[in-house]
CSV table of C-alpha atoms and ligand atoms in Angstrom, one decimal:
chain,number,residue,atom,x,y,z
A,1,UNK,CA,0.1,0.0,0.1
A,2,UNK,CA,1.2,3.3,-1.1
A,3,UNK,CA,0.8,5.8,1.9
A,4,UNK,CA,2.2,9.6,1.8
A,5,UNK,CA,2.5,11.9,4.4
A,6,UNK,CA,1.4,15.5,3.8
A,7,UNK,CA,2.6,17.6,6.9
A,8,UNK,CA,2.1,21.4,7.6
A,9,UNK,CA,0.9,23.9,9.8
A,10,UNK,CA,-3.1,23.9,8.8
A,11,UNK,CA,-3.3,26.9,11.0
A,12,UNK,CA,-5.8,27.2,9.4
A,13,UNK,CA,-6.6,24.9,6.6
A,14,UNK,CA,-7.3,26.7,3.2
A,15,UNK,CA,-9.0,25.7,-0.2
A,16,UNK,CA,-5.1,25.4,-1.1
A,17,UNK,CA,-4.4,22.8,1.6
A,18,UNK,CA,-7.8,20.9,0.7
A,19,UNK,CA,-6.5,21.0,-3.1
A,20,UNK,CA,-3.3,19.1,-2.3
A,21,UNK,CA,-5.3,16.6,0.1
A,22,UNK,CA,-8.1,15.8,-2.6
A,23,UNK,CA,-5.2,15.5,-5.6
A,24,UNK,CA,-2.8,13.4,-3.3
A,25,UNK,CA,-5.9,11.2,-2.2
A,26,UNK,CA,-6.0,10.0,-5.9
A,27,UNK,CA,-2.5,9.2,-6.3
A,28,UNK,CA,-1.8,7.1,-3.3
A,29,UNK,CA,-3.9,4.4,-1.3
A,30,UNK,CA,-3.9,6.5,1.8
A,31,UNK,CA,-2.6,10.0,2.6
A,32,UNK,CA,-2.0,11.1,6.3
A,33,UNK,CA,-2.1,14.7,7.2
A,34,UNK,CA,0.4,15.5,9.9
A,35,UNK,CA,-0.5,18.5,11.6
A,36,UNK,CA,2.4,20.3,13.3
A,37,UNK,CA,2.3,20.5,17.3
A,38,UNK,CA,4.9,23.5,16.7
A,39,UNK,CA,6.2,24.9,20.0
A,40,UNK,CA,8.1,27.8,18.1
A,41,UNK,CA,5.2,29.4,16.9
A,42,UNK,CA,2.3,31.1,18.2
A,43,UNK,CA,-0.6,29.6,16.2
A,44,UNK,CA,-4.3,30.6,15.9
A,45,UNK,CA,-5.5,27.1,16.5
A,46,UNK,CA,-4.1,24.6,19.1
A,47,UNK,CA,-2.9,21.6,17.5
A,48,UNK,CA,-6.2,19.5,18.6
A,49,UNK,CA,-8.4,22.2,17.2
A,50,UNK,CA,-6.9,22.0,13.8
A,51,UNK,CA,-6.8,18.3,13.9
A,52,UNK,CA,-10.7,18.7,14.6
A,53,UNK,CA,-11.2,21.2,12.0
A,54,UNK,CA,-9.3,18.9,9.1
A,55,UNK,CA,-11.2,16.0,10.1
A,56,UNK,CA,-14.3,17.9,9.9
A,57,UNK,CA,-13.5,19.3,6.5
A,58,UNK,CA,-12.0,16.1,5.0
A,59,UNK,CA,-15.1,14.2,5.9
A,60,UNK,CA,-16.2,12.1,3.4
A,61,UNK,CA,-12.6,11.5,1.9
A,62,UNK,CA,-12.2,7.5,2.7
A,63,UNK,CA,-8.4,7.4,2.3
A,64,UNK,CA,-7.4,10.7,4.0
A,65,UNK,CA,-6.6,10.5,7.9
A,66,UNK,CA,-5.4,13.4,10.2
A,67,UNK,CA,-2.8,13.1,12.7
A,68,UNK,CA,-1.1,15.2,15.1
A,69,UNK,CA,2.9,15.2,15.2
A,70,UNK,CA,5.6,16.7,17.0
A,71,UNK,CA,9.2,16.6,16.0
A,72,UNK,CA,10.8,16.0,12.6
A,73,UNK,CA,8.5,15.2,9.9
A,74,UNK,CA,10.9,12.1,8.8
A,75,UNK,CA,10.3,10.5,11.8
A,76,UNK,CA,6.4,10.7,11.9
A,77,UNK,CA,6.9,9.5,8.2
A,78,UNK,CA,8.5,6.6,9.4
A,79,UNK,CA,5.8,6.0,12.3
A,80,UNK,CA,3.2,6.2,9.9
A,81,UNK,CA,5.0,3.4,7.7
A,82,UNK,CA,5.2,5.6,4.8
A,83,UNK,CA,8.3,6.7,2.6
A,84,UNK,CA,6.8,9.8,0.8
A,85,UNK,CA,6.2,13.4,1.8
A,86,UNK,CA,3.8,15.0,-0.2
A,87,UNK,CA,4.0,19.2,-0.1
A,88,UNK,CA,2.3,21.9,-2.4
A,89,UNK,CA,4.5,24.3,-4.5
A,90,UNK,CA,2.5,27.4,-5.1
A,91,UNK,CA,5.0,29.8,-6.8
A,92,UNK,CA,9.0,30.1,-7.2
A,93,UNK,CA,9.0,32.0,-4.0
A,94,UNK,CA,8.0,28.3,-2.3
A,95,UNK,CA,10.6,26.5,-4.1
A,96,UNK,CA,13.9,27.6,-2.3
A,97,UNK,CA,12.5,26.6,1.2
A,98,UNK,CA,10.4,23.6,-0.1
A,99,UNK,CA,13.9,22.5,-1.8
A,100,UNK,CA,15.9,23.0,1.2
A,101,UNK,CA,13.4,21.1,3.2
A,102,UNK,CA,13.4,18.3,1.2
A,103,UNK,CA,16.7,18.1,1.0
A,104,UNK,CA,17.6,18.1,4.5
A,105,UNK,CA,14.7,15.3,5.3
A,106,UNK,CA,16.3,13.2,2.5
A,107,UNK,CA,20.0,13.3,4.3
A,108,UNK,CA,17.9,12.9,7.5
A,109,UNK,CA,16.0,9.9,6.2
A,110,UNK,CA,17.4,8.5,2.5
A,111,UNK,CA,14.5,6.5,2.1
A,112,UNK,CA,11.9,9.4,2.3
A,113,UNK,CA,11.2,11.1,-1.1
A,114,UNK,CA,9.2,14.3,-1.4
A,115,UNK,CA,6.9,14.7,-4.2
A,116,UNK,CA,5.5,18.2,-4.9
A,117,UNK,CA,2.3,18.9,-6.4
A,118,UNK,CA,1.7,22.2,-8.0
A,119,UNK,CA,-1.2,24.1,-6.2
A,120,UNK,CA,-4.0,24.6,-8.4
A,121,UNK,CA,-4.1,28.0,-10.4
A,122,UNK,CA,-7.3,29.5,-8.4
A,123,UNK,CA,-5.5,28.8,-5.2
A,124,UNK,CA,-1.7,30.0,-6.1
A,125,UNK,CA,-1.7,33.1,-4.2
A,126,UNK,CA,-3.5,31.7,-0.9
A,127,UNK,CA,-1.7,31.2,2.6
A,128,UNK,CA,-2.9,30.5,5.9
A,129,UNK,CA,-0.9,33.9,7.2
A,130,UNK,CA,-2.6,36.4,4.5
A,131,UNK,CA,-6.1,34.4,5.6
A,132,UNK,CA,-5.2,35.4,9.0
A,133,UNK,CA,-4.2,38.8,8.3
A,134,UNK,CA,-7.3,39.8,6.5
A,135,UNK,CA,-9.8,38.4,8.6
A,136,UNK,CA,-7.8,40.5,11.5
A,137,UNK,CA,-9.1,43.3,9.8
A,138,UNK,CA,-12.4,42.3,9.3
A,139,UNK,CA,-12.2,41.5,5.6
A,140,UNK,CA,-14.1,38.8,3.7
A,141,UNK,CA,-12.3,35.5,4.1
A,142,UNK,CA,-15.2,33.5,2.3
A,143,UNK,CA,-13.3,32.5,-0.8
A,144,UNK,CA,-10.1,31.2,0.9
A,145,UNK,CA,-11.3,28.6,3.0
A,146,UNK,CA,-14.5,26.6,3.7
A,147,UNK,CA,-17.4,28.3,5.6
A,148,UNK,CA,-16.8,26.2,8.6
A,149,UNK,CA,-13.1,26.9,9.0
A,150,UNK,CA,-14.3,30.9,8.2
A,151,UNK,CA,-16.6,31.1,11.1
A,152,UNK,CA,-14.1,29.7,13.5
A,153,UNK,CA,-11.4,32.2,12.4
A,154,UNK,CA,-14.2,34.5,12.8
A,155,UNK,CA,-15.0,33.4,16.2
A,156,UNK,CA,-11.4,33.1,17.3
A,157,UNK,CA,-10.2,36.3,16.3
A,158,UNK,CA,-13.2,38.1,17.9
A,159,UNK,CA,-12.5,36.2,20.9
A,160,UNK,CA,-9.0,38.1,20.8
A,161,UNK,CA,-7.0,35.2,22.0
A,162,UNK,CA,-4.6,32.9,20.6
A,163,UNK,CA,-4.6,29.2,21.3
A,164,UNK,CA,-0.6,29.6,22.8
A,165,UNK,CA,-0.3,26.1,21.7
B,201,PNS,O1,2.4,24.1,6.8
B,201,PNS,P1,3.9,25.0,6.8
B,201,PNS,O2,4.1,25.6,8.1
B,201,PNS,O3,4.9,25.2,5.5
B,201,PNS,O4,5.1,23.5,7.4
B,201,PNS,C1,6.1,23.6,7.6
B,201,PNS,C2,6.5,21.8,8.1
B,201,PNS,C3,5.6,21.1,9.4
B,201,PNS,C4,6.5,20.7,7.0
B,201,PNS,C5,8.0,22.1,8.6
B,201,PNS,O5,8.2,23.0,9.5
B,201,PNS,C6,8.4,20.7,9.3
B,201,PNS,O6,8.4,19.7,8.6
B,201,PNS,N1,8.6,20.8,10.8
B,201,PNS,C7,9.1,19.7,11.5
B,201,PNS,C8,10.4,19.5,11.8
B,201,PNS,C9,11.2,19.2,11.0
B,201,PNS,O7,11.3,17.9,10.5
B,201,PNS,N2,12.1,20.1,10.1
B,201,PNS,C10,13.4,19.4,9.2
B,201,PNS,C11,12.7,20.2,7.9
B,201,PNS,S1,13.9,21.6,7.8
């Protein structure tokens, strides 16, 4: 069985991420979306909240599983019994960082390969960071992420607090 891992922060998940999840689900028998418990950053949603949100928006996608992880992506990939990392590439600006990450991961774990999917054109500009910025100024984020997620972002920003996890 060909298992791939799609690691990321998903804070919050956008239509761009969902595009990569859906398309990788067609390429692999199973895709495990790894949600990073990122201690260094101060995310809008805790890792548990991000996992719950992702589970809701991927309901009905039979070969997609959502799991939290901390530490190195390649170690998580091994724990999952996988040897492929999926990442989305939006533009040339992503390339340098993604190449560096893929090459580092390959030195750490030569059995793990990174497969890049180019983001669909309609989502090529989209990032979780810009979504949060637009939302923080009360802008319309409905074109960027599913209605349920947009509501969660608005509620969290209205609450005026971050998860801190
Ligand atoms: O959604 P993001 O924030 O672009 O995802 C980045 C992620 C989670 C893939 C990356 O930060 C990562 O793999 N972090 C885990 C730590 C790690 O393995 N670092 C080595 C790769 S340079």
